Amino acid sequence: MDSNENRKNDASYAEELDELSTVDLALELSDYEEEELKELCETHEDEELAGILEQSELKTQIRIIKILDNKRILRLFSYMSKDDIVDILGEVTAGKAKELINLMKEGDKKIINQLMGYRDDCAGGIMTTEYIKLDSSLLIKDAIAKIKEIVPKTELIDTIFVVNRSKKLIGTAKLRDILIAPEEDKLESITNEHYIYVEPETDQEEVSLLVSKYDLTAIPVLNKNKAMLGIITIDDIVDVMVEEHTEDILKIGGASKEETIDSTILESIKLRLPWLFVNLITAFLASMTVKSFESTIAQVVALSSIMSIVTGMGGNAGTQTVSIIIRNIAMKKVEFKDAGYLLGKQLLVNLVNGATIGAITGLIISVIYNNFYLGIIVFLAMIANLIISGICGILIPLVLAKAKLDPALSSTIFLTTATDVLGFFVFLSLANVFLPYLI
């Protein structure tokens, strides 16, 4: 009997399930066998199962959808946010998605088709259509009655979006302000007309930056006529931030966000191999640089073991700079025009760091090899290579961003090439100059 069967037969397991929150249970489902998922679907009411489905991983959602018939799926959808439904429909087969959409009510069908028309990574693709929108001419008492009527069907209730008679957004009102305002006042009297909004094609990363900058719990999505299409809530923004940060980290490492631990061997090979070829080319460039100084290295064998220290430190310093610049580019805090100021600061930082690390390394090398001039070479080469890595660490991502290319995707490859090739060249050139004192 396997572990899953043991767990299933354990009398205390059922009690543990009851104590789990919806999120915790949803996370556990990825380890469930098909029979266990079927039992879960059979033992939970529609509203409970809908909550679990919303919180589950995408692969688990698809597995659950495959178990259920269309009528049950539509009942679950009635308890779910439209944006979450769209995410699921985007992953099932085209035929299944069309089948489910055709069975929906006309109003739901229209909304779902509209949301599915947007890219996954733009404002339209992550917005929800479940929010409270009220006319500015409503009396406060009528607004409260309307809110009570709409609340069960909406995702966000603390912010009320206020529109004029032309259905254009004119501002927002806080639920707290509505509840304490005089009942005979109009809603427009407590409406804040200063609001931040995005258009449906705005990139999701830009949306997340706006929400973070202005500390918003939700941001409206408007068309060109300022009519509301939907809102993006903070929970979706958190998901976007995690996704974007993960993507940047993977790109810096030369990996792809499409690859997961569940990817097949063939998928992993296809996603990794191209970048390994690019790295191979850069390795050859560094190798050719070293080859051009073969005669120098042959006369002073110690150079071959020392030069990797210099280039390694340059690479590490450059990676520090690249990481900081890429992060600030993503947050829209730096642009190409800031390069001059950044370079001046980085030159000073890396000059001090290079001199400090170079002095320590040079002293150790002098003692190990009993050669003062070898220590001087290391000291000078370390300063030069850290300055080079700092300059490249700033300019490479800024130039790539200026050229409308993703700096996270290619910066480390160009940086490695620069620090290796130039690092070897500087170090071995200095060794060539001091050669009479090394032999």
mmCIF file of C-alpha atoms in Angstrom, residues 55-273:
data_model
loop_
_atom_site.group_PDB
_atom_site.id
_atom_site.type_symbol
_atom_site.label_atom_id
_atom_site.label_comp_id
_atom_site.label_asym_id
_atom_site.label_seq_id
_atom_site.Cartn_x
_atom_site.Cartn_y
_atom_site.Cartn_z
ATOM 1 C CA GLN A 55 -6.736 29.075 -5.167
ATOM 2 C CA SER A 56 -5.284 25.958 -6.825
ATOM 3 C CA GLU A 57 -2.308 25.829 -9.175
ATOM 4 C CA LEU A 58 -3.203 26.020 -12.857
ATOM 5 C CA LYS A 59 -2.316 22.390 -13.567
ATOM 6 C CA THR A 60 -4.496 21.249 -10.675
ATOM 7 C CA GLN A 61 -7.349 23.430 -11.930
ATOM 8 C CA ILE A 62 -7.217 21.712 -15.308
ATOM 9 C CA ARG A 63 -7.183 18.276 -13.663
ATOM 10 C CA ILE A 64 -10.309 19.178 -11.658
ATOM 11 C CA ILE A 65 -12.060 20.613 -14.721
ATOM 12 C CA LYS A 66 -11.451 17.352 -16.588
ATOM 13 C CA ILE A 67 -13.166 15.422 -13.785
ATOM 14 C CA LEU A 68 -16.345 17.540 -13.731
ATOM 15 C CA ASP A 69 -19.197 17.692 -16.234
ATOM 16 C CA ASN A 70 -20.068 21.007 -17.922
ATOM 17 C CA LYS A 71 -23.100 21.714 -15.706
ATOM 18 C CA ARG A 72 -21.024 21.418 -12.520
ATOM 19 C CA ILE A 73 -18.234 23.519 -14.014
ATOM 20 C CA LEU A 74 -20.675 26.309 -14.840
ATOM 21 C CA ARG A 75 -22.099 26.160 -11.314
ATOM 22 C CA LEU A 76 -18.563 26.558 -9.929
ATOM 23 C CA PHE A 77 -17.889 29.435 -12.332
ATOM 24 C CA SER A 78 -20.915 31.276 -10.920
ATOM 25 C CA TYR A 79 -19.007 31.626 -7.612
ATOM 26 C CA MET A 80 -15.704 32.642 -9.228
ATOM 27 C CA SER A 81 -14.210 35.900 -10.489
ATOM 28 C CA LYS A 82 -14.376 36.378 -14.252
ATOM 29 C CA ASP A 83 -10.613 36.901 -14.518
ATOM 30 C CA ASP A 84 -9.968 33.558 -12.792
ATOM 31 C CA ILE A 85 -12.439 31.863 -15.149
ATOM 32 C CA VAL A 86 -10.605 33.337 -18.130
ATOM 33 C CA ASP A 87 -7.273 31.993 -16.810
ATOM 34 C CA ILE A 88 -8.748 28.492 -16.693
ATOM 35 C CA LEU A 89 -10.406 28.738 -20.103
ATOM 36 C CA GLY A 90 -7.089 29.872 -21.538
ATOM 37 C CA GLU A 91 -5.477 26.587 -20.502
ATOM 38 C CA VAL A 92 -8.135 24.042 -21.486
ATOM 39 C CA THR A 93 -8.447 22.939 -25.122
ATOM 40 C CA ALA A 94 -10.007 25.426 -27.540
ATOM 41 C CA GLY A 95 -12.926 23.080 -28.074
ATOM 42 C CA LYS A 96 -13.640 22.735 -24.345
ATOM 43 C CA ALA A 97 -13.402 26.512 -23.821
ATOM 44 C CA LYS A 98 -15.805 27.203 -26.680
ATOM 45 C CA GLU A 99 -18.187 24.542 -25.377
ATOM 46 C CA LEU A 100 -18.286 26.110 -21.891
ATOM 47 C CA ILE A 101 -18.620 29.688 -23.184
ATOM 48 C CA ASN A 102 -21.549 28.714 -25.406
ATOM 49 C CA LEU A 103 -23.378 27.313 -22.354
ATOM 50 C CA MET A 104 -23.000 30.554 -20.384
ATOM 51 C CA LYS A 105 -25.598 33.282 -20.009
ATOM 52 C CA GLU A 106 -25.363 36.001 -22.645
ATOM 53 C CA GLY A 107 -24.085 38.616 -20.184
ATOM 54 C CA ASP A 108 -21.349 36.338 -18.819
ATOM 55 C CA LYS A 109 -20.470 35.166 -22.315
ATOM 56 C CA LYS A 110 -19.927 38.768 -23.470
ATOM 57 C CA ILE A 111 -17.665 39.584 -20.527
ATOM 58 C CA ILE A 112 -15.625 36.374 -20.863
ATOM 59 C CA ASN A 113 -15.118 36.886 -24.614
ATOM 60 C CA GLN A 114 -14.028 40.479 -23.971
ATOM 61 C CA LEU A 115 -11.476 39.434 -21.338
ATOM 62 C CA MET A 116 -10.155 36.592 -23.491
ATOM 63 C CA GLY A 117 -9.460 39.108 -26.261
ATOM 64 C CA TYR A 118 -6.654 40.724 -24.248
ATOM 65 C CA ARG A 119 -3.082 39.475 -23.842
ATOM 66 C CA ASP A 120 -2.342 37.636 -20.601
ATOM 67 C CA ASP A 121 0.368 40.128 -19.609
ATOM 68 C CA CYS A 122 -1.573 43.380 -20.056
ATOM 69 C CA ALA A 123 -4.088 45.241 -17.875
ATOM 70 C CA GLY A 124 -7.054 43.876 -19.832
ATOM 71 C CA GLY A 125 -5.824 40.334 -19.333
ATOM 72 C CA ILE A 126 -5.634 40.556 -15.520
ATOM 73 C CA MET A 127 -8.599 42.843 -14.774
ATOM 74 C CA THR A 128 -11.861 41.737 -13.209
ATOM 75 C CA THR A 129 -15.296 43.056 -14.109
ATOM 76 C CA GLU A 130 -16.690 42.526 -10.604
ATOM 77 C CA TYR A 131 -16.652 45.894 -8.864
ATOM 78 C CA ILE A 132 -19.134 48.498 -7.645
ATOM 79 C CA LYS A 133 -19.852 51.353 -10.042
ATOM 80 C CA LEU A 134 -22.426 53.977 -9.044
ATOM 81 C CA ASP A 135 -23.879 57.125 -10.607
ATOM 82 C CA SER A 136 -22.593 60.365 -9.084
ATOM 83 C CA SER A 137 -26.141 61.805 -8.845
ATOM 84 C CA LEU A 138 -27.304 59.111 -6.384
ATOM 85 C CA LEU A 139 -28.218 60.161 -2.853
ATOM 86 C CA ILE A 140 -26.041 58.591 -0.169
ATOM 87 C CA LYS A 141 -28.971 56.527 1.182
ATOM 88 C CA ASP A 142 -29.678 55.181 -2.325
ATOM 89 C CA ALA A 143 -25.989 54.476 -2.858
ATOM 90 C CA ILE A 144 -25.896 52.410 0.361
ATOM 91 C CA ALA A 145 -28.946 50.430 -0.756
ATOM 92 C CA LYS A 146 -27.334 49.808 -4.132
ATOM 93 C CA ILE A 147 -24.083 48.689 -2.517
ATOM 94 C CA LYS A 148 -25.964 46.166 -0.358
ATOM 95 C CA GLU A 149 -27.567 44.799 -3.497
ATOM 96 C CA ILE A 150 -24.312 44.500 -5.472
ATOM 97 C CA VAL A 151 -21.908 43.347 -2.687
ATOM 98 C CA PRO A 152 -22.621 39.573 -2.984
ATOM 99 C CA LYS A 153 -21.573 39.656 -6.653
ATOM 100 C CA THR A 154 -18.434 41.748 -6.404
ATOM 101 C CA GLU A 155 -14.796 41.218 -5.440
ATOM 102 C CA LEU A 156 -13.938 44.682 -4.059
ATOM 103 C CA ILE A 157 -16.173 46.702 -1.749
ATOM 104 C CA ASP A 158 -13.967 49.243 0.042
ATOM 105 C CA THR A 159 -13.557 51.415 -3.072
ATOM 106 C CA ILE A 160 -16.633 52.566 -5.018
ATOM 107 C CA PHE A 161 -16.114 53.833 -8.564
ATOM 108 C CA VAL A 162 -18.234 56.873 -9.396
ATOM 109 C CA VAL A 163 -19.383 57.616 -12.961
ATOM 110 C CA ASN A 164 -21.388 60.395 -14.597
ATOM 111 C CA ARG A 165 -24.496 59.995 -16.735
ATOM 112 C CA SER A 166 -22.315 59.227 -19.757
ATOM 113 C CA LYS A 167 -20.851 56.270 -17.808
ATOM 114 C CA LYS A 168 -17.421 57.927 -17.721
ATOM 115 C CA LEU A 169 -15.392 57.551 -14.537
ATOM 116 C CA ILE A 170 -15.150 60.803 -12.591
ATOM 117 C CA GLY A 171 -13.558 59.503 -9.393
ATOM 118 C CA THR A 172 -13.730 57.137 -6.450
ATOM 119 C CA ALA A 173 -15.402 57.087 -3.051
ATOM 120 C CA LYS A 174 -14.402 55.098 0.025
ATOM 121 C CA LEU A 175 -17.083 52.886 1.564
ATOM 122 C CA ARG A 176 -16.252 54.335 4.984
ATOM 123 C CA ASP A 177 -16.929 57.883 3.744
ATOM 124 C CA ILE A 178 -20.242 56.784 2.225
ATOM 125 C CA LEU A 179 -21.391 55.165 5.480
ATOM 126 C CA ILE A 180 -20.715 58.283 7.583
ATOM 127 C CA ALA A 181 -21.949 60.883 5.054
ATOM 128 C CA PRO A 182 -25.398 62.564 5.472
ATOM 129 C CA GLU A 183 -28.012 60.406 3.751
ATOM 130 C CA GLU A 184 -29.503 63.277 1.728
ATOM 131 C CA ASP A 185 -26.159 64.345 0.248
ATOM 132 C CA LYS A 186 -25.278 63.242 -3.247
ATOM 133 C CA LEU A 187 -22.505 60.733 -3.909
ATOM 134 C CA GLU A 188 -20.596 63.300 -5.969
ATOM 135 C CA SER A 189 -20.107 65.409 -2.819
ATOM 136 C CA ILE A 190 -17.685 62.843 -1.321
ATOM 137 C CA THR A 191 -16.113 61.689 -4.589
ATOM 138 C CA ASN A 192 -12.355 62.038 -4.961
ATOM 139 C CA GLU A 193 -11.854 63.183 -8.548
ATOM 140 C CA HIS A 194 -8.089 62.577 -8.499
ATOM 141 C CA TYR A 195 -7.501 58.991 -9.579
ATOM 142 C CA ILE A 196 -4.918 56.852 -11.329
ATOM 143 C CA TYR A 197 -5.995 54.594 -14.181
ATOM 144 C CA VAL A 198 -4.571 52.404 -16.931
ATOM 145 C CA GLU A 199 -5.716 51.426 -20.409
ATOM 146 C CA PRO A 200 -6.398 47.756 -21.296
ATOM 147 C CA GLU A 201 -3.188 47.358 -23.308
ATOM 148 C CA THR A 202 -0.927 48.704 -20.520
ATOM 149 C CA ASP A 203 1.748 46.145 -19.638
ATOM 150 C CA GLN A 204 1.128 44.356 -16.340
ATOM 151 C CA GLU A 205 4.550 45.349 -14.999
ATOM 152 C CA GLU A 206 3.728 49.029 -15.512
ATOM 153 C CA VAL A 207 0.407 48.475 -13.735
ATOM 154 C CA SER A 208 2.179 46.923 -10.743
ATOM 155 C CA LEU A 209 4.583 49.883 -10.553
ATOM 156 C CA LEU A 210 1.665 52.354 -10.463
ATOM 157 C CA VAL A 211 -0.136 50.398 -7.747
ATOM 158 C CA SER A 212 3.074 50.223 -5.698
ATOM 159 C CA LYS A 213 3.950 53.894 -6.243
ATOM 160 C CA TYR A 214 0.519 55.262 -5.247
ATOM 161 C CA ASP A 215 -0.252 52.571 -2.617
ATOM 162 C CA LEU A 216 -3.512 51.537 -4.280
ATOM 163 C CA THR A 217 -5.787 48.612 -3.400
ATOM 164 C CA ALA A 218 -7.293 48.657 -6.893
ATOM 165 C CA ILE A 219 -6.749 50.498 -10.155
ATOM 166 C CA PRO A 220 -9.443 51.076 -12.809
ATOM 167 C CA VAL A 221 -9.000 50.062 -16.439
ATOM 168 C CA LEU A 222 -10.523 52.624 -18.814
ATOM 169 C CA ASN A 223 -10.938 52.808 -22.574
ATOM 170 C CA LYS A 224 -9.996 55.899 -24.576
ATOM 171 C CA ASN A 225 -13.365 57.505 -23.766
ATOM 172 C CA LYS A 226 -12.729 57.094 -19.992
ATOM 173 C CA ALA A 227 -15.479 54.469 -19.730
ATOM 174 C CA MET A 228 -14.733 51.699 -17.208
ATOM 175 C CA LEU A 229 -13.858 48.266 -18.527
ATOM 176 C CA GLY A 230 -12.837 46.709 -15.213
ATOM 177 C CA ILE A 231 -10.472 46.978 -12.259
ATOM 178 C CA ILE A 232 -7.245 45.293 -11.192
ATOM 179 C CA THR A 233 -7.146 44.355 -7.514
ATOM 180 C CA ILE A 234 -4.164 44.166 -5.194
ATOM 181 C CA ASP A 235 -4.214 40.346 -5.059
ATOM 182 C CA ASP A 236 -3.725 40.202 -8.827
ATOM 183 C CA ILE A 237 -0.965 42.813 -8.588
ATOM 184 C CA VAL A 238 0.885 40.698 -6.007
ATOM 185 C CA ASP A 239 0.714 37.755 -8.431
ATOM 186 C CA VAL A 240 2.095 39.987 -11.200
ATOM 187 C CA MET A 241 4.980 41.182 -8.998
ATOM 188 C CA VAL A 242 5.926 37.625 -8.096
ATOM 189 C CA GLU A 243 5.710 36.587 -11.753
ATOM 190 C CA GLU A 244 7.781 39.535 -13.019
ATOM 191 C CA HIS A 245 10.457 39.178 -10.333
ATOM 192 C CA THR A 246 10.702 35.438 -10.964
ATOM 193 C CA GLU A 247 10.981 36.039 -14.699
ATOM 194 C CA ASP A 248 13.796 38.585 -14.236
ATOM 195 C CA ILE A 249 15.739 36.286 -11.908
ATOM 196 C CA LEU A 250 15.427 33.383 -14.370
ATOM 197 C CA LYS A 251 16.486 35.569 -17.298
ATOM 198 C CA ILE A 252 19.548 36.818 -15.430
ATOM 199 C CA GLY A 253 20.481 33.168 -14.938
ATOM 200 C CA GLY A 254 19.920 32.410 -18.625
ATOM 201 C CA ALA A 255 16.808 30.322 -17.903
ATOM 202 C CA SER A 256 13.251 30.678 -19.170
ATOM 203 C CA LYS A 257 10.070 31.308 -17.198
ATOM 204 C CA GLU A 258 8.407 28.642 -19.346
ATOM 205 C CA GLU A 259 10.586 25.960 -17.734
ATOM 206 C CA THR A 260 9.430 24.406 -14.475
ATOM 207 C CA ILE A 261 10.460 21.350 -12.493
ATOM 208 C CA ASP A 262 7.616 19.562 -14.283
ATOM 209 C CA SER A 263 8.940 20.369 -17.772
ATOM 210 C CA THR A 264 9.861 17.373 -19.905
ATOM 211 C CA ILE A 265 13.498 16.601 -20.695
ATOM 212 C CA LEU A 266 12.994 17.737 -24.302
ATOM 213 C CA GLU A 267 11.381 21.036 -23.228
ATOM 214 C CA SER A 268 14.231 21.785 -20.818
ATOM 215 C CA ILE A 269 16.827 21.042 -23.508
ATOM 216 C CA LYS A 270 15.092 23.322 -26.036
ATOM 217 C CA LEU A 271 14.858 26.185 -23.537
ATOM 218 C CA ARG A 272 18.433 25.943 -22.221
ATOM 219 C CA LEU A 273 20.556 24.847 -25.183
#
